[in-house]
Amino acid sequence: MERIELTAAWAEGQEVLAEVTKESGVRASKCYQCGKCTAGCPVAFAMDKTPREIMRLVQLGLMDEALQSQTIWLCASCDTCSTRCPREVDIARMMETLRIIAKRKGFVAEKKMDLFHDLFLKSVEKNGRVHELGLILGFNIYGMQPLKDAHFGPSMLLKGKLSPLPHTIKDNGEVKKIFANVRKRGGKL
């Protein structure tokens, strides 16, 4: 049986927690594991670890396990978890921070998830909103399956479900400023 020095393990976990708290601005230590985040999460059924479990891993300083989880990449950032949290822990923001750290440390659960995330953000930066057709085409082309969803295209275009051209918001300059600010502060998208 292996001996574990609990004091050292606890201290290391607290250092990791402090680092993540500083980077995200979210105090994971406030979470008391009620599970409301998981109960309200629309994609929890597809996750390998629930949002509550990810928060617990962060609290315990088990970052490698949290960063290797598919959950951080499946999170839709809908903010349902953050809105429902009785302790006002911004779990969606924590998930985004974990994605950034995972990319920095080379922990990407699936390259396709990372690709989708990058293309989604580029679309929002360029148009102020997502251009669905451009996102699908880019994802399929970069994923080396250019014709994967082509059979859906004609009927969706005819029904007006997809726009061939991107629509931009009125003041797209403000969205671009947000992205520029993130980069200016050393953030990565």
CSV table of C-alpha atoms in Angstrom, one decimal:
chain,number,residue,atom,x,y,z
A,1,MET,CA,0.0,0.0,0.0
A,2,GLU,CA,1.4,3.4,-1.0
A,3,ARG,CA,1.7,6.1,1.7
A,4,ILE,CA,0.2,9.4,0.9
A,5,GLU,CA,1.4,12.5,2.7
A,6,LEU,CA,-2.0,14.2,3.2
A,7,THR,CA,-0.6,17.6,4.3
A,8,ALA,CA,1.6,17.8,1.2
A,9,ALA,CA,-1.3,16.7,-1.1
A,10,TRP,CA,-3.6,19.2,0.5
A,11,ALA,CA,-1.1,22.0,0.1
A,12,GLU,CA,-0.4,21.2,-3.5
A,13,GLY,CA,-4.2,21.1,-4.2
A,14,GLN,CA,-4.6,24.5,-2.6
A,15,GLU,CA,-1.9,26.0,-4.8
A,16,VAL,CA,-3.6,24.7,-7.9
A,17,LEU,CA,-7.0,26.0,-6.7
A,18,ALA,CA,-5.4,29.5,-6.0
A,19,GLU,CA,-3.9,29.5,-9.5
A,20,VAL,CA,-7.2,28.6,-11.2
A,21,THR,CA,-9.1,31.1,-9.0
A,22,LYS,CA,-6.7,33.9,-10.1
A,23,GLU,CA,-7.0,33.0,-13.8
A,24,SER,CA,-10.8,32.6,-13.9
A,25,GLY,CA,-11.9,35.0,-11.2
A,26,VAL,CA,-14.1,32.2,-9.9
A,27,ARG,CA,-13.9,31.0,-6.3
A,28,ALA,CA,-14.5,27.2,-6.7
A,29,SER,CA,-14.1,26.9,-3.0
A,30,LYS,CA,-17.5,28.5,-2.6
A,31,CYS,CA,-19.2,25.5,-4.2
A,32,TYR,CA,-20.8,23.1,-1.7
A,33,GLN,CA,-21.7,20.4,-4.2
A,34,CYS,CA,-25.5,20.8,-4.2
A,35,GLY,CA,-25.7,19.5,-7.8
A,36,LYS,CA,-28.0,22.2,-9.1
A,37,CYS,CA,-25.5,22.9,-11.9
A,38,THR,CA,-25.7,19.3,-13.1
A,39,ALA,CA,-29.5,19.1,-12.7
A,40,GLY,CA,-30.0,22.1,-15.0
A,41,CYS,CA,-27.3,21.4,-17.5
A,42,PRO,CA,-28.8,20.6,-21.0
A,43,VAL,CA,-25.7,18.6,-22.1
A,44,ALA,CA,-25.0,16.7,-18.8
A,45,PHE,CA,-26.3,13.5,-20.3
A,46,ALA,CA,-23.4,13.5,-22.8
A,47,MET,CA,-20.6,14.4,-20.4
A,48,ASP,CA,-18.1,12.0,-18.9
A,49,LYS,CA,-18.0,14.0,-15.7
A,50,THR,CA,-20.8,16.3,-14.5
A,51,PRO,CA,-20.3,20.0,-13.9
A,52,ARG,CA,-20.5,19.3,-10.1
A,53,GLU,CA,-17.7,16.6,-10.5
A,54,ILE,CA,-15.5,19.1,-12.4
A,55,MET,CA,-15.9,21.7,-9.7
A,56,ARG,CA,-15.0,19.1,-7.1
A,57,LEU,CA,-11.8,18.1,-9.1
A,58,VAL,CA,-10.9,21.8,-9.2
A,59,GLN,CA,-11.5,22.1,-5.4
A,60,LEU,CA,-9.2,19.1,-4.8
A,61,GLY,CA,-6.5,20.4,-7.1
A,62,LEU,CA,-6.9,17.4,-9.4
A,63,MET,CA,-6.3,19.5,-12.5
A,64,ASP,CA,-5.0,16.9,-14.9
A,65,GLU,CA,-8.2,14.8,-14.4
A,66,ALA,CA,-10.4,17.9,-14.9
A,67,LEU,CA,-8.4,19.0,-18.0
A,68,GLN,CA,-8.6,15.6,-19.6
A,69,SER,CA,-12.3,15.5,-19.3
A,70,GLN,CA,-14.6,15.9,-22.3
A,71,THR,CA,-17.0,17.8,-20.2
A,72,ILE,CA,-15.0,21.1,-20.5
A,73,TRP,CA,-15.3,20.9,-24.2
A,74,LEU,CA,-19.0,19.8,-24.3
A,75,CYS,CA,-20.1,22.8,-22.1
A,76,ALA,CA,-22.2,25.0,-24.3
A,77,SER,CA,-21.6,28.1,-22.0
A,78,CYS,CA,-25.3,28.6,-21.8
A,79,ASP,CA,-24.9,29.8,-18.1
A,80,THR,CA,-27.8,27.7,-16.8
A,81,CYS,CA,-25.4,26.3,-14.2
A,82,SER,CA,-24.1,29.7,-13.1
A,83,THR,CA,-27.6,31.1,-13.0
A,84,ARG,CA,-28.9,28.2,-10.8
A,85,CYS,CA,-26.0,28.2,-8.4
A,86,PRO,CA,-27.2,29.2,-4.9
A,87,ARG,CA,-23.6,30.3,-4.1
A,88,GLU,CA,-23.3,32.4,-7.3
A,89,VAL,CA,-20.3,30.4,-8.6
A,90,ASP,CA,-19.7,31.1,-12.3
A,91,ILE,CA,-19.3,27.5,-13.4
A,92,ALA,CA,-19.6,28.4,-17.1
A,93,ARG,CA,-16.6,30.8,-16.7
A,94,MET,CA,-14.7,28.1,-14.9
A,95,MET,CA,-15.3,25.7,-17.8
A,96,GLU,CA,-14.0,28.3,-20.3
A,97,THR,CA,-10.9,28.9,-18.1
A,98,LEU,CA,-10.3,25.1,-18.0
A,99,ARG,CA,-10.6,24.9,-21.8
A,100,ILE,CA,-7.9,27.7,-22.1
A,101,ILE,CA,-5.6,25.9,-19.6
A,102,ALA,CA,-6.2,22.6,-21.3
A,103,LYS,CA,-5.2,24.1,-24.7
A,104,ARG,CA,-2.1,25.7,-23.1
A,105,LYS,CA,-1.0,22.4,-21.5
A,106,GLY,CA,-1.8,20.3,-24.5
A,107,PHE,CA,-4.8,18.5,-22.9
A,108,VAL,CA,-7.4,18.4,-25.7
A,109,ALA,CA,-9.9,15.5,-25.3
A,110,GLU,CA,-10.6,15.4,-29.0
A,111,LYS,CA,-9.1,17.5,-31.7
A,112,LYS,CA,-12.5,18.0,-33.3
A,113,MET,CA,-13.9,19.6,-30.1
A,114,ASP,CA,-11.0,22.1,-30.1
A,115,LEU,CA,-11.5,22.8,-33.8
A,116,PHE,CA,-15.2,23.4,-33.4
A,117,HIS,CA,-14.5,25.8,-30.4
A,118,ASP,CA,-11.9,27.8,-32.4
A,119,LEU,CA,-14.1,28.1,-35.5
A,120,PHE,CA,-17.1,29.1,-33.4
A,121,LEU,CA,-15.2,31.9,-31.7
A,122,LYS,CA,-13.7,33.1,-35.1
A,123,SER,CA,-17.2,33.3,-36.5
A,124,VAL,CA,-18.4,35.3,-33.6
A,125,GLU,CA,-15.4,37.6,-33.8
A,126,LYS,CA,-15.9,38.2,-37.5
A,127,ASN,CA,-19.7,38.6,-37.6
A,128,GLY,CA,-20.7,39.3,-34.0
A,129,ARG,CA,-22.7,36.1,-34.1
A,130,VAL,CA,-22.3,32.6,-35.5
A,131,HIS,CA,-22.7,32.0,-39.2
A,132,GLU,CA,-24.0,28.4,-39.1
A,133,LEU,CA,-23.2,27.5,-42.7
A,134,GLY,CA,-19.7,28.8,-42.5
A,135,LEU,CA,-19.2,27.0,-39.2
A,136,ILE,CA,-20.4,23.7,-40.6
A,137,LEU,CA,-18.4,24.1,-43.8
A,138,GLY,CA,-15.2,25.1,-42.0
A,139,PHE,CA,-15.6,22.2,-39.5
A,140,ASN,CA,-16.1,19.7,-42.2
A,141,ILE,CA,-13.3,21.0,-44.4
A,142,TYR,CA,-10.7,21.2,-41.6
A,143,GLY,CA,-11.9,17.9,-40.3
A,144,MET,CA,-11.1,16.4,-43.7
A,145,GLN,CA,-14.8,15.4,-44.4
A,146,PRO,CA,-15.8,18.2,-46.8
A,147,LEU,CA,-19.0,16.6,-47.9
A,148,LYS,CA,-20.1,15.0,-44.6
A,149,ASP,CA,-23.3,17.0,-44.1
A,150,ALA,CA,-23.8,18.1,-47.8
A,151,HIS,CA,-27.1,16.2,-48.1
A,152,PHE,CA,-28.8,18.4,-45.5
A,153,GLY,CA,-27.8,21.7,-47.3
A,154,PRO,CA,-30.3,22.1,-50.1
A,155,SER,CA,-33.4,21.5,-48.0
A,156,MET,CA,-32.2,23.6,-45.1
A,157,LEU,CA,-31.3,26.5,-47.5
A,158,LEU,CA,-34.7,26.3,-49.2
A,159,LYS,CA,-36.5,26.3,-45.9
A,160,GLY,CA,-34.5,29.3,-44.8
A,161,LYS,CA,-32.8,27.4,-41.9
A,162,LEU,CA,-29.3,28.3,-43.2
A,163,SER,CA,-28.2,31.5,-44.7
A,164,PRO,CA,-25.6,31.3,-47.5
A,165,LEU,CA,-24.1,34.6,-46.5
A,166,PRO,CA,-23.2,35.6,-42.9
A,167,HIS,CA,-25.3,38.2,-41.1
A,168,THR,CA,-23.5,40.7,-39.0
A,169,ILE,CA,-24.8,42.6,-36.0
A,170,LYS,CA,-25.2,46.4,-36.2
A,171,ASP,CA,-22.2,47.4,-34.2
A,172,ASN,CA,-19.8,44.5,-34.8
A,173,GLY,CA,-16.9,46.8,-33.9
A,174,GLU,CA,-17.9,46.4,-30.2
A,175,VAL,CA,-17.6,42.6,-30.5
A,176,LYS,CA,-14.2,43.0,-32.2
A,177,LYS,CA,-13.1,45.3,-29.3
A,178,ILE,CA,-13.9,42.5,-26.8
A,179,PHE,CA,-11.8,40.0,-28.7
A,180,ALA,CA,-9.0,42.6,-29.0
A,181,ASN,CA,-9.2,43.3,-25.3
A,182,VAL,CA,-8.9,39.6,-24.5
A,183,ARG,CA,-5.8,39.3,-26.7
A,184,LYS,CA,-4.3,42.5,-25.3
A,185,ARG,CA,-4.6,41.1,-21.7
A,186,GLY,CA,-2.8,38.0,-22.8
A,187,GLY,CA,-5.8,35.9,-23.2
A,188,LYS,CA,-6.0,33.2,-25.8
A,189,LEU,CA,-9.1,32.3,-27.8
